[in-house]
PDB file of C-alpha atoms in Angstrom:
ATOM      1  CA  MET A  13     157.705 158.388 129.514  1.00 49.00           C
ATOM      2  CA  THR A  14     159.146 162.074 129.330  1.00 62.00           C
ATOM      3  CA  ALA A  15     161.898 161.443 127.801  1.00 78.00           C
ATOM      4  CA  LEU A  16     160.449 158.944 125.086  1.00 79.00           C
ATOM      5  CA  LEU A  17     157.657 161.209 123.307  1.00 74.00           C
ATOM      6  CA  PRO A  18     160.587 163.607 122.127  1.00 73.00           C
ATOM      7  CA  ALA A  19     162.797 161.016 121.395  1.00 73.00           C
ATOM      8  CA  LEU A  20     159.727 159.469 118.942  1.00 73.00           C
ATOM      9  CA  THR A  21     159.100 162.485 117.174  1.00 74.00           C
ATOM     10  CA  ALA A  22     162.760 163.467 116.366  1.00 74.00           C
ATOM     11  CA  LYS A  23     162.926 159.551 115.319  1.00 75.00           C
ATOM     12  CA  VAL A  24     159.599 159.906 113.164  1.00 79.00           C
ATOM     13  CA  ARG A  25     160.330 163.532 111.946  1.00 74.00           C
ATOM     14  CA  ALA A  26     163.964 162.261 110.597  1.00 77.00           C
ATOM     15  CA  THR A  27     162.671 158.753 109.078  1.00 76.00           C
ATOM     16  CA  ALA A  28     160.211 161.022 107.011  1.00 73.00           C
ATOM     17  CA  HIS A  29     162.613 163.464 105.529  1.00 72.00           C
ATOM     18  CA  ARG A  30     164.447 160.397 104.483  1.00 70.00           C
ATOM     19  CA  THR A  31     162.310 159.032 102.133  1.00 57.00           C
ATOM     20  CA  PRO A  32     161.371 159.956  98.270  1.00 53.00           C
ATOM     21  CA  ARG A  33     158.045 160.639  98.844  1.00 57.00           C
ATOM     22  CA  ALA A  34     157.531 164.087  99.423  1.00 54.00           C
ATOM     23  CA  CYS A  35     156.787 165.450 103.313  1.00 59.00           C
ATOM     24  CA  ALA A  36     154.465 168.130 103.768  1.00 59.00           C
ATOM     25  CA  CYS A  37     156.423 168.966 107.382  1.00 63.00           C
ATOM     26  CA  THR A  38     152.813 169.701 108.903  1.00 64.00           C
ATOM     27  CA  PRO A  39     153.355 169.398 112.778  1.00 64.00           C
ATOM     28  CA  GLU A  40     153.630 165.605 114.274  1.00 75.00           C
ATOM     29  CA  ALA A  41     150.592 164.249 115.779  1.00 86.00           C
ATOM     30  CA  VAL A  42     151.054 162.017 118.393  1.00 87.00           C
ATOM     31  CA  LEU A  43     147.921 159.029 118.019  1.00 89.00           C
ATOM     32  CA  ALA A  44     148.530 157.227 120.823  1.00 87.00           C
ATOM     33  CA  ASP A  45     149.979 157.921 124.326  1.00 87.00           C
ATOM     34  CA  ARG A  46     149.305 154.640 126.434  1.00 84.00           C
ATOM     35  CA  ASP A  47     151.060 153.146 128.885  1.00 80.00           C
ATOM     36  CA  ASP A  48     151.017 149.654 126.180  1.00 84.00           C
ATOM     37  CA  ALA A  49     152.236 151.798 123.379  1.00 89.00           C
ATOM     38  CA  THR A  50     152.899 155.219 122.265  1.00 91.00           C
ATOM     39  CA  VAL A  51     152.801 155.999 118.554  1.00 93.00           C
ATOM     40  CA  VAL A  52     154.063 159.414 116.625  1.00 91.00           C
ATOM     41  CA  ARG A  53     153.153 160.607 112.550  1.00 92.00           C
ATOM     42  CA  HIS A  54     155.554 162.513 111.049  1.00 87.00           C
ATOM     43  CA  GLY A  55     153.947 163.186 107.399  1.00 85.00           C
ATOM     44  CA  GLY A  56     153.452 160.073 105.629  1.00 88.00           C
ATOM     45  CA  ILE A  57     155.468 158.013 108.320  1.00 91.00           C
ATOM     46  CA  VAL A  58     154.376 156.435 112.023  1.00 92.00           C
ATOM     47  CA  ALA A  59     156.861 155.286 114.499  1.00 93.00           C
ATOM     48  CA  LYS A  60     155.605 153.119 117.519  1.00 95.00           C
ATOM     49  CA  ALA A  61     157.017 152.735 120.749  1.00 94.00           C
ATOM     50  CA  HIS A  62     156.042 149.044 121.743  1.00 95.00           C
ATOM     51  CA  ALA A  63     154.860 148.325 125.406  1.00 93.00           C
ATOM     52  CA  PRO A  64     157.477 148.292 127.320  1.00 93.00           C
ATOM     53  CA  GLY A  65     159.212 144.648 128.558  1.00 93.00           C
ATOM     54  CA  THR A  66     158.021 143.426 124.567  1.00 94.00           C
ATOM     55  CA  ASP A  67     159.781 140.545 123.996  1.00 94.00           C
ATOM     56  CA  PRO A  68     162.157 141.748 121.229  1.00 95.00           C
ATOM     57  CA  THR A  69     162.628 137.909 119.902  1.00 95.00           C
ATOM     58  CA  GLY A  70     158.576 137.394 119.358  1.00 94.00           C
ATOM     59  CA  LEU A  71     158.648 140.921 118.055  1.00 96.00           C
ATOM     60  CA  ALA A  72     161.441 140.114 115.511  1.00 95.00           C
ATOM     61  CA  ALA A  73     159.162 137.098 114.127  1.00 96.00           C
ATOM     62  CA  ARG A  74     155.864 139.127 113.816  1.00 96.00           C
ATOM     63  CA  LEU A  75     157.930 142.467 111.858  1.00 96.00           C
ATOM     64  CA  LYS A  76     159.510 139.431 109.718  1.00 96.00           C
ATOM     65  CA  VAL A  77     155.803 137.862 109.098  1.00 97.00           C
ATOM     66  CA  ALA A  78     154.397 141.227 108.194  1.00 97.00           C
ATOM     67  CA  ALA A  79     157.060 141.911 105.709  1.00 96.00           C
ATOM     68  CA  ALA A  80     156.112 138.558 103.965  1.00 96.00           C
ATOM     69  CA  LEU A  81     152.669 138.535 104.529  1.00 96.00           C
ATOM     70  CA  HIS A  82     152.633 142.374 102.903  1.00 89.00           C
ATOM     71  CA  GLY A  83     149.024 142.052 100.953  1.00 93.00           C
ATOM     72  CA  THR A  84     147.411 141.242 104.170  1.00 97.00           C
ATOM     73  CA  LEU A  85     149.313 143.379 107.126  1.00 98.00           C
ATOM     74  CA  LEU A  86     151.259 146.490 106.615  1.00 97.00           C
ATOM     75  CA  PRO A  87     154.756 145.530 106.155  1.00 96.00           C
ATOM     76  CA  PRO A  88     157.021 147.520 108.497  1.00 96.00           C
ATOM     77  CA  LEU A  89     159.877 150.305 107.217  1.00 93.00           C
ATOM     78  CA  GLY A  90     162.557 147.836 108.160  1.00 84.00           C
ATOM     79  CA  GLU A  91     162.710 144.621 109.652  1.00 76.00           C
ATOM     80  CA  ALA A  92     163.888 145.167 112.934  1.00 88.00           C
ATOM     81  CA  ALA A  93     162.879 147.398 115.880  1.00 93.00           C
ATOM     82  CA  VAL A  94     165.239 150.068 117.472  1.00 91.00           C
ATOM     83  CA  ALA A  95     165.926 150.379 120.865  1.00 92.00           C
ATOM     84  CA  LEU A  96     164.847 153.937 121.924  1.00 89.00           C
ATOM     85  CA  HIS A  97     164.944 154.945 125.979  1.00 88.00           C
ATOM     86  CA  GLY A  98     164.347 150.942 126.896  1.00 89.00           C
ATOM     87  CA  ARG A  99     161.382 151.005 124.314  1.00 93.00           C
ATOM     88  CA  LEU A 100     161.538 148.567 121.063  1.00 95.00           C
ATOM     89  CA  VAL A 101     160.426 151.210 118.622  1.00 95.00           C
ATOM     90  CA  THR A 102     159.196 149.898 114.545  1.00 95.00           C
ATOM     91  CA  LEU A 103     158.279 152.488 112.219  1.00 95.00           C
ATOM     92  CA  TRP A 104     155.386 152.054 109.362  1.00 95.00           C
ATOM     93  CA  GLU A 105     154.118 153.822 106.269  1.00 93.00           C
ATOM     94  CA  ALA A 106     150.866 155.945 107.064  1.00 93.00           C
ATOM     95  CA  GLY A 107     147.554 155.140 106.392  1.00 94.00           C
ATOM     96  CA  THR A 108     143.936 156.922 106.460  1.00 94.00           C
ATOM     97  CA  PRO A 109     142.160 154.883 109.688  1.00 93.00           C
ATOM     98  CA  VAL A 110     138.292 153.830 109.503  1.00 94.00           C
ATOM     99  CA  ASP A 111     136.345 156.892 110.064  1.00 90.00           C
ATOM    100  CA  ARG A 112     134.365 156.090 113.693  1.00 84.00           C
ATOM    101  CA  ASP A 113     132.096 159.341 112.668  1.00 82.00           C
ATOM    102  CA  ASP A 114     130.780 156.842 109.348  1.00 86.00           C
ATOM    103  CA  PRO A 115     129.351 153.675 110.678  1.00 78.00           C
ATOM    104  CA  ASP A 116     127.845 152.997 107.624  1.00 80.00           C
ATOM    105  CA  ALA A 117     131.042 152.873 105.765  1.00 85.00           C
ATOM    106  CA  ALA A 118     132.698 150.555 108.281  1.00 91.00           C
ATOM    107  CA  PRO A 119     134.998 148.217 105.735  1.00 95.00           C
ATOM    108  CA  TRP A 120     133.379 145.044 107.626  1.00 96.00           C
ATOM    109  CA  GLU A 121     134.150 142.699 104.595  1.00 97.00           C
ATOM    110  CA  ALA A 122     137.134 143.994 104.025  1.00 97.00           C
ATOM    111  CA  ALA A 123     137.976 143.118 107.472  1.00 97.00           C
ATOM    112  CA  ALA A 124     136.292 139.549 106.710  1.00 98.00           C
ATOM    113  CA  THR A 125     138.598 139.124 103.548  1.00 98.00           C
ATOM    114  CA  LEU A 126     141.556 140.250 105.244  1.00 98.00           C
ATOM    115  CA  LEU A 127     141.106 137.374 108.363  1.00 98.00           C
ATOM    116  CA  ALA A 128     139.944 135.041 106.400  1.00 98.00           C
ATOM    117  CA  ARG A 129     143.421 135.282 104.017  1.00 97.00           C
ATOM    118  CA  LEU A 130     145.525 135.395 107.691  1.00 98.00           C
ATOM    119  CA  HIS A 131     143.828 132.470 109.025  1.00 98.00           C
ATOM    120  CA  ALA A 132     144.290 130.489 106.040  1.00 97.00           C
ATOM    121  CA  THR A 133     147.912 131.119 105.680  1.00 97.00           C
ATOM    122  CA  SER A 134     150.396 127.606 106.464  1.00 96.00           C
ATOM    123  CA  PRO A 135     152.184 128.210 109.629  1.00 95.00           C
ATOM    124  CA  ALA A 136     154.332 125.946 108.103  1.00 94.00           C
ATOM    125  CA  GLU A 137     154.728 128.756 105.379  1.00 94.00           C
ATOM    126  CA  LEU A 138     155.964 131.772 107.601  1.00 95.00           C
ATOM    127  CA  PRO A 139     159.227 133.050 107.385  1.00 93.00           C
ATOM    128  CA  ARG A 140     159.449 132.370 111.206  1.00 91.00           C
ATOM    129  CA  ALA A 141     157.936 130.483 114.270  1.00 93.00           C
ATOM    130  CA  LEU A 142     155.555 132.548 115.778  1.00 95.00           C
ATOM    131  CA  PRO A 143     154.696 132.334 119.427  1.00 92.00           C
ATOM    132  CA  ASP A 144     150.742 131.760 120.648  1.00 93.00           C
ATOM    133  CA  MET A 145     148.606 134.602 119.454  1.00 94.00           C
ATOM    134  CA  ARG A 146     148.840 136.844 122.976  1.00 92.00           C
ATOM    135  CA  GLY A 147     144.723 137.171 122.752  1.00 94.00           C
ATOM    136  CA  PRO A 148     143.716 135.175 125.638  1.00 95.00           C
ATOM    137  CA  ALA A 149     147.122 136.640 127.853  1.00 94.00           C
ATOM    138  CA  LYS A 150     144.907 140.492 127.301  1.00 94.00           C
ATOM    139  CA  ALA A 151     141.858 139.270 128.656  1.00 97.00           C
ATOM    140  CA  ALA A 152     144.098 137.947 131.506  1.00 97.00           C
ATOM    141  CA  ARG A 153     145.936 141.150 131.736  1.00 96.00           C
ATOM    142  CA  ALA A 154     142.065 142.741 131.962  1.00 97.00           C
ATOM    143  CA  MET A 155     140.665 140.991 134.383  1.00 98.00           C
ATOM    144  CA  ALA A 156     144.150 141.889 136.597  1.00 98.00           C
ATOM    145  CA  ARG A 157     143.976 145.245 136.003  1.00 97.00           C
ATOM    146  CA  MET A 158     140.060 145.665 137.466  1.00 98.00           C
ATOM    147  CA  ARG A 159     141.382 143.453 140.530  1.00 98.00           C
ATOM    148  CA  ALA A 160     143.793 145.862 141.125  1.00 98.00           C
ATOM    149  CA  ALA A 161     141.926 148.817 140.215  1.00 97.00           C
ATOM    150  CA  GLY A 162     139.721 148.264 144.101  1.00 96.00           C
ATOM    151  CA  PRO A 163     136.297 147.431 144.712  1.00 96.00           C
ATOM    152  CA  HIS A 164     133.416 148.355 142.337  1.00 97.00           C
ATOM    153  CA  PRO A 165     129.357 146.291 142.321  1.00 95.00           C
ATOM    154  CA  ALA A 166     130.221 145.885 138.612  1.00 97.00           C
ATOM    155  CA  ALA A 167     133.289 143.022 139.482  1.00 97.00           C
ATOM    156  CA  ALA A 168     131.152 140.254 140.459  1.00 97.00           C
ATOM    157  CA  PRO A 169     129.241 139.427 137.275  1.00 97.00           C
ATOM    158  CA  VAL A 170     132.939 140.263 135.429  1.00 97.00           C
ATOM    159  CA  GLU A 171     134.661 137.410 137.827  1.00 97.00           C
ATOM    160  CA  GLY A 172     131.651 135.004 137.347  1.00 96.00           C
ATOM    161  CA  ALA A 173     131.528 134.836 133.051  1.00 96.00           C
ATOM    162  CA  TRP A 174     135.178 134.822 133.607  1.00 97.00           C
ATOM    163  CA  ALA A 175     135.220 131.691 136.218  1.00 96.00           C
ATOM    164  CA  THR A 176     133.047 130.077 132.970  1.00 95.00           C
ATOM    165  CA  LEU A 177     135.732 130.111 130.697  1.00 96.00           C
ATOM    166  CA  PRO A 178     138.386 126.904 129.931  1.00 95.00           C
ATOM    167  CA  ALA A 179     141.889 127.162 130.683  1.00 96.00           C
ATOM    168  CA  TRP A 180     142.888 128.012 127.178  1.00 95.00           C
ATOM    169  CA  ALA A 181     140.596 131.479 127.229  1.00 96.00           C
ATOM    170  CA  ARG A 182     141.895 132.205 130.594  1.00 96.00           C
ATOM    171  CA  ALA A 183     145.659 132.420 129.029  1.00 95.00           C
ATOM    172  CA  GLU A 184     146.187 129.386 131.944  1.00 96.00           C
ATOM    173  CA  ALA A 185     146.715 126.344 129.342  1.00 93.00           C
ATOM    174  CA  PRO A 186     147.261 126.502 125.621  1.00 89.00           C
ATOM    175  CA  ALA A 187     145.040 127.454 122.444  1.00 85.00           C
ATOM    176  CA  PRO A 188     143.369 124.201 121.482  1.00 85.00           C
ATOM    177  CA  LEU A 189     145.268 122.152 118.352  1.00 83.00           C
ATOM    178  CA  PRO A 190     145.239 122.759 115.584  1.00 86.00           C
ATOM    179  CA  LYS A 191     146.585 126.766 115.949  1.00 93.00           C
ATOM    180  CA  LEU A 192     146.260 128.891 113.023  1.00 97.00           C
ATOM    181  CA  LEU A 193     148.035 132.507 112.266  1.00 97.00           C
ATOM    182  CA  CYS A 194     145.832 134.833 114.196  1.00 97.00           C
ATOM    183  CA  HIS A 195     145.827 138.429 114.748  1.00 97.00           C
ATOM    184  CA  GLY A 196     144.976 138.370 117.946  1.00 95.00           C
ATOM    185  CA  ASP A 197     143.348 141.916 118.301  1.00 94.00           C
ATOM    186  CA  LEU A 198     140.770 142.510 115.933  1.00 95.00           C
ATOM    187  CA  HIS A 199     138.785 145.486 116.211  1.00 94.00           C
ATOM    188  CA  LEU A 200     138.453 148.055 113.400  1.00 94.00           C
ATOM    189  CA  GLY A 201     141.007 150.018 114.192  1.00 93.00           C
ATOM    190  CA  GLN A 202     143.015 147.942 113.035  1.00 95.00           C
ATOM    191  CA  LEU A 203     142.554 148.148 109.854  1.00 96.00           C
ATOM    192  CA  VAL A 204     144.075 151.086 107.687  1.00 96.00           C
ATOM    193  CA  ARG A 205     143.580 152.134 103.772  1.00 96.00           C
ATOM    194  CA  THR A 206     146.863 152.385 101.675  1.00 94.00           C
ATOM    195  CA  ALA A 207     147.421 155.372  99.565  1.00 90.00           C
ATOM    196  CA  GLU A 208     147.490 153.246  96.686  1.00 92.00           C
ATOM    197  CA  GLY A 209     143.379 152.456  97.963  1.00 94.00           C
ATOM    198  CA  ARG A 210     143.546 149.152  99.934  1.00 95.00           C
ATOM    199  CA  TRP A 211     142.947 147.985 103.089  1.00 97.00           C
ATOM    200  CA  LEU A 212     145.314 145.708 105.394  1.00 98.00           C
ATOM    201  CA  LEU A 213     145.840 144.635 108.822  1.00 98.00           C
ATOM    202  CA  ILE A 214     148.217 146.876 111.221  1.00 97.00           C
ATOM    203  CA  ASP A 215     149.219 146.067 115.123  1.00 95.00           C
ATOM    204  CA  VAL A 216     150.852 143.313 114.782  1.00 95.00           C
ATOM    205  CA  ASP A 217     152.517 143.169 118.863  1.00 95.00           C
ATOM    206  CA  ASP A 218     149.157 139.813 119.206  1.00 95.00           C
ATOM    207  CA  LEU A 219     150.409 137.969 115.661  1.00 97.00           C
ATOM    208  CA  GLY A 220     150.726 134.669 116.261  1.00 96.00           C
ATOM    209  CA  LEU A 221     149.259 130.882 116.700  1.00 96.00           C
ATOM    210  CA  GLY A 222     145.680 129.919 118.140  1.00 95.00           C
ATOM    211  CA  ASP A 223     142.029 129.760 117.691  1.00 95.00           C
ATOM    212  CA  PRO A 224     141.307 132.032 114.962  1.00 97.00           C
ATOM    213  CA  ALA A 225     137.630 132.330 116.235  1.00 96.00           C
ATOM    214  CA  TRP A 226     139.354 134.712 118.849  1.00 97.00           C
ATOM    215  CA  ASP A 227     139.592 137.311 115.811  1.00 97.00           C
ATOM    216  CA  LEU A 228     136.117 137.147 115.321  1.00 97.00           C
ATOM    217  CA  ALA A 229     135.254 137.075 118.762  1.00 95.00           C
ATOM    218  CA  ARG A 230     134.837 140.975 119.580  1.00 96.00           C
ATOM    219  CA  PRO A 231     132.215 141.480 116.673  1.00 96.00           C
ATOM    220  CA  ALA A 232     130.412 138.674 117.579  1.00 96.00           C
ATOM    221  CA  ALA A 233     130.723 139.584 121.626  1.00 96.00           C
ATOM    222  CA  TRP A 234     129.153 142.965 120.358  1.00 95.00           C
ATOM    223  CA  TYR A 235     126.507 141.504 118.421  1.00 95.00           C
ATOM    224  CA  ALA A 236     125.668 139.651 121.386  1.00 92.00           C
ATOM    225  CA  CYS A 237     125.194 142.218 123.591  1.00 93.00           C
ATOM    226  CA  GLY A 238     123.242 144.431 121.487  1.00 92.00           C
ATOM    227  CA  LEU A 239     126.052 146.929 120.391  1.00 93.00           C
ATOM    228  CA  LEU A 240     126.471 146.234 116.263  1.00 94.00           C
ATOM    229  CA  ALA A 241     123.328 146.232 114.337  1.00 94.00           C
ATOM    230  CA  PRO A 242     122.389 142.410 113.057  1.00 95.00           C
ATOM    231  CA  GLN A 243     123.026 143.517 109.391  1.00 95.00           C
ATOM    232  CA  GLU A 244     126.877 144.239 110.209  1.00 95.00           C
ATOM    233  CA  TRP A 245     127.595 141.130 111.342  1.00 96.00           C
ATOM    234  CA  THR A 246     125.582 139.758 109.020  1.00 95.00           C
ATOM    235  CA  ARG A 247     127.839 141.322 106.402  1.00 96.00           C
ATOM    236  CA  PHE A 248     131.508 140.407 108.470  1.00 97.00           C
ATOM    237  CA  LEU A 249     130.406 136.790 108.962  1.00 97.00           C
ATOM    238  CA  THR A 250     128.885 136.260 105.079  1.00 96.00           C
ATOM    239  CA  ALA A 251     132.246 137.773 103.864  1.00 97.00           C
ATOM    240  CA  TYR A 252     134.432 135.762 105.868  1.00 97.00           C
ATOM    241  CA  ARG A 253     132.690 132.496 104.779  1.00 97.00           C
ATOM    242  CA  ALA A 254     132.958 133.941 101.500  1.00 96.00           C
ATOM    243  CA  ALA A 255     136.108 134.220 101.608  1.00 97.00           C
ATOM    244  CA  ARG A 256     136.843 130.250 103.213  1.00 96.00           C
ATOM    245  CA  GLY A 257     137.898 131.540 106.417  1.00 97.00           C
ATOM    246  CA  PRO A 258     138.625 128.534 108.146  1.00 96.00           C
ATOM    247  CA  ALA A 259     137.029 129.719 111.989  1.00 96.00           C
ATOM    248  CA  VAL A 260     133.575 128.949 111.595  1.00 96.00           C
ATOM    249  CA  PRO A 261     131.848 126.241 109.125  1.00 93.00           C
ATOM    250  CA  ALA A 262     131.624 127.670 105.451  1.00 87.00           C
ATOM    251  CA  ASP A 263     128.157 125.660 105.018  1.00 83.00           C
ATOM    252  CA  GLY A 264     126.227 128.234 107.075  1.00 78.00           C
ATOM    253  CA  THR A 265     125.698 125.779 109.605  1.00 88.00           C
ATOM    254  CA  ASP A 266     125.341 127.745 113.598  1.00 93.00           C
ATOM    255  CA  PRO A 267     128.689 129.157 113.918  1.00 95.00           C
ATOM    256  CA  TRP A 268     128.362 129.831 118.295  1.00 94.00           C
ATOM    257  CA  PRO A 269     129.639 126.943 118.628  1.00 94.00           C
ATOM    258  CA  ALA A 270     133.050 127.940 117.336  1.00 94.00           C
ATOM    259  CA  LEU A 271     132.632 131.395 118.782  1.00 96.00           C
ATOM    260  CA  ASP A 272     131.014 131.231 121.317  1.00 95.00           C
ATOM    261  CA  THR A 273     133.906 130.504 124.013  1.00 96.00           C
ATOM    262  CA  PRO A 274     135.917 133.444 122.660  1.00 96.00           C
ATOM    263  CA  ALA A 275     133.182 135.834 122.561  1.00 97.00           C
ATOM    264  CA  ARG A 276     132.636 135.054 125.964  1.00 96.00           C
ATOM    265  CA  ALA A 277     135.897 135.678 127.208  1.00 97.00           C
ATOM    266  CA  LEU A 278     136.603 139.274 125.004  1.00 97.00           C
ATOM    267  CA  THR A 279     132.775 140.172 127.001  1.00 97.00           C
ATOM    268  CA  ALA A 280     134.645 139.783 130.171  1.00 98.00           C
ATOM    269  CA  GLN A 281     138.295 141.665 128.731  1.00 97.00           C
ATOM    270  CA  THR A 282     136.235 144.509 127.886  1.00 97.00           C
ATOM    271  CA  ALA A 283     133.699 144.442 131.122  1.00 98.00           C
ATOM    272  CA  ALA A 284     137.000 144.226 133.257  1.00 98.00           C
ATOM    273  CA  LEU A 285     138.731 147.359 131.809  1.00 97.00           C
ATOM    274  CA  ALA A 286     134.994 149.172 132.234  1.00 98.00           C
ATOM    275  CA  VAL A 287     135.272 148.546 135.565  1.00 98.00           C
ATOM    276  CA  ALA A 288     138.967 149.020 136.128  1.00 97.00           C
ATOM    277  CA  LYS A 289     138.339 152.751 134.520  1.00 96.00           C
ATOM    278  CA  SER A 290     135.581 153.438 136.253  1.00 97.00           C
ATOM    279  CA  VAL A 291     137.121 153.084 139.631  1.00 97.00           C
ATOM    280  CA  LYS A 292     140.338 155.197 138.358  1.00 95.00           C
ATOM    281  CA  GLU A 293     137.349 158.179 137.019  1.00 96.00           C
ATOM    282  CA  ASN A 294     135.528 157.978 139.984  1.00 96.00           C
ATOM    283  CA  ARG A 295     132.103 157.903 137.535  1.00 96.00           C
ATOM    284  CA  PRO A 296     129.394 155.596 137.166  1.00 97.00           C
ATOM    285  CA  LEU A 297     129.688 153.174 133.595  1.00 97.00           C
ATOM    286  CA  ASP A 298     127.868 154.790 130.956  1.00 97.00           C
ATOM    287  CA  GLU A 299     125.627 153.217 128.848  1.00 96.00           C
ATOM    288  CA  ILE A 300     127.916 150.752 126.201  1.00 95.00           C
ATOM    289  CA  GLU A 301     129.513 149.602 129.781  1.00 97.00           C
ATOM    290  CA  LEU A 302     126.502 148.942 131.615  1.00 97.00           C
ATOM    291  CA  ALA A 303     126.276 146.788 128.439  1.00 96.00           C
ATOM    292  CA  VAL A 304     128.424 144.283 128.700  1.00 97.00           C
ATOM    293  CA  VAL A 305     128.880 143.606 132.266  1.00 97.00           C
ATOM    294  CA  ASP A 306     125.030 142.445 132.098  1.00 96.00           C
ATOM    295  CA  ALA A 307     126.339 140.121 129.128  1.00 96.00           C
ATOM    296  CA  CYS A 308     128.720 138.882 131.786  1.00 96.00           C
ATOM    297  CA  ASP A 309     125.862 139.028 134.657  1.00 95.00           C
ATOM    298  CA  ARG A 310     124.077 136.637 132.134  1.00 93.00           C
ATOM    299  CA  MET A 311     127.102 134.566 131.229  1.00 89.00           C
ATOM    300  CA  GLY A 312     127.845 133.547 134.579  1.00 76.00           C
ATOM    301  CA  ALA A 313     123.864 132.631 134.946  1.00 71.00           C
ATOM    302  CA  VAL A 314     124.111 130.259 132.387  1.00 62.00           C
ATOM    303  CA  PRO A 315     127.391 128.262 131.583  1.00 57.00           C
ATOM    304  CA  PRO A 316     128.485 127.915 128.186  1.00 55.00           C
ATOM    305  CA  GLU A 317     127.835 124.374 127.373  1.00 49.00           C
ATOM    306  CA  LEU A 318     124.389 125.179 128.254  1.00 47.00           C
ATOM    307  CA  ALA A 319     123.772 127.682 126.438  1.00 48.00           C
ATOM    308  CA  PRO A 320     125.507 130.644 123.735  1.00 50.00           C
ATOM    309  CA  ILE A 321     126.153 133.831 124.873  1.00 50.00           C
ATOM    310  CA  THR A 322     123.385 136.031 122.264  1.00 47.00           C
ATOM    311  CA  THR A 323     120.502 137.289 124.121  1.00 40.00           C
ATOM    312  CA  LYS A 324     119.117 138.194 120.755  1.00 40.00           C
TER     313      LYS A 324
END
């Protein structure tokens, strides 16, 4: 990691100065520096070092799809990753992220419309065959991270909720058919506004084929846990249905039969990461983290075939 960051910085700076767009030459900004991704911006260009061990074939296919679906996904600058200090690196035009300090301006309608468009894309029309989307695998990794962190009193309800999920949601079996094109890790941090004012989805690492309900699962889980206001959930769901998204019934009937399992999985994933961080940082769970752990406790007590996750 010590050698990667300066090399990535040099790469993004060199790329920014090769493009026709003028560069203000402001200092590079490290947007993320985690075990699973390092992201650096210079001028109008962003360089991303993907997670160690990223499958080059799968990433190449995802980049090809992103280039083809340029009205839905932010296209890469070039359709091939380059190797840098043992990591695969991709380059992208920088966009304006969602303003976390202005929740009232959150682009729920744009997110829902882009998702519906992504889900409606026929897998047969994609330029490359894609592997399964990695949402369930990320949830399973979160559980493994919690278990490796050490004992914590909140681990038991998270394990109980995890045990209620079907095998596919725990990445132990293929997702149910039909498998549609999915983002795999949808949240508002995965949208940027381009210089032309369009919202686009970013981050193709989890892009693949699977149950499109997974992409609605995080806002659904937040709503069910009381962390997303009902009006915001309604805006999102209404816009998704208006754009003819296939993950939920379009006729206004109850969406929870389709959303319940993915929402439960995302709740367990979020809680597992919270518990792991609590152990690592030797601190108690905060209010939001307690809310998702409490939701896991309720989920473990009532199997999904008997009741939906929502407690509203």
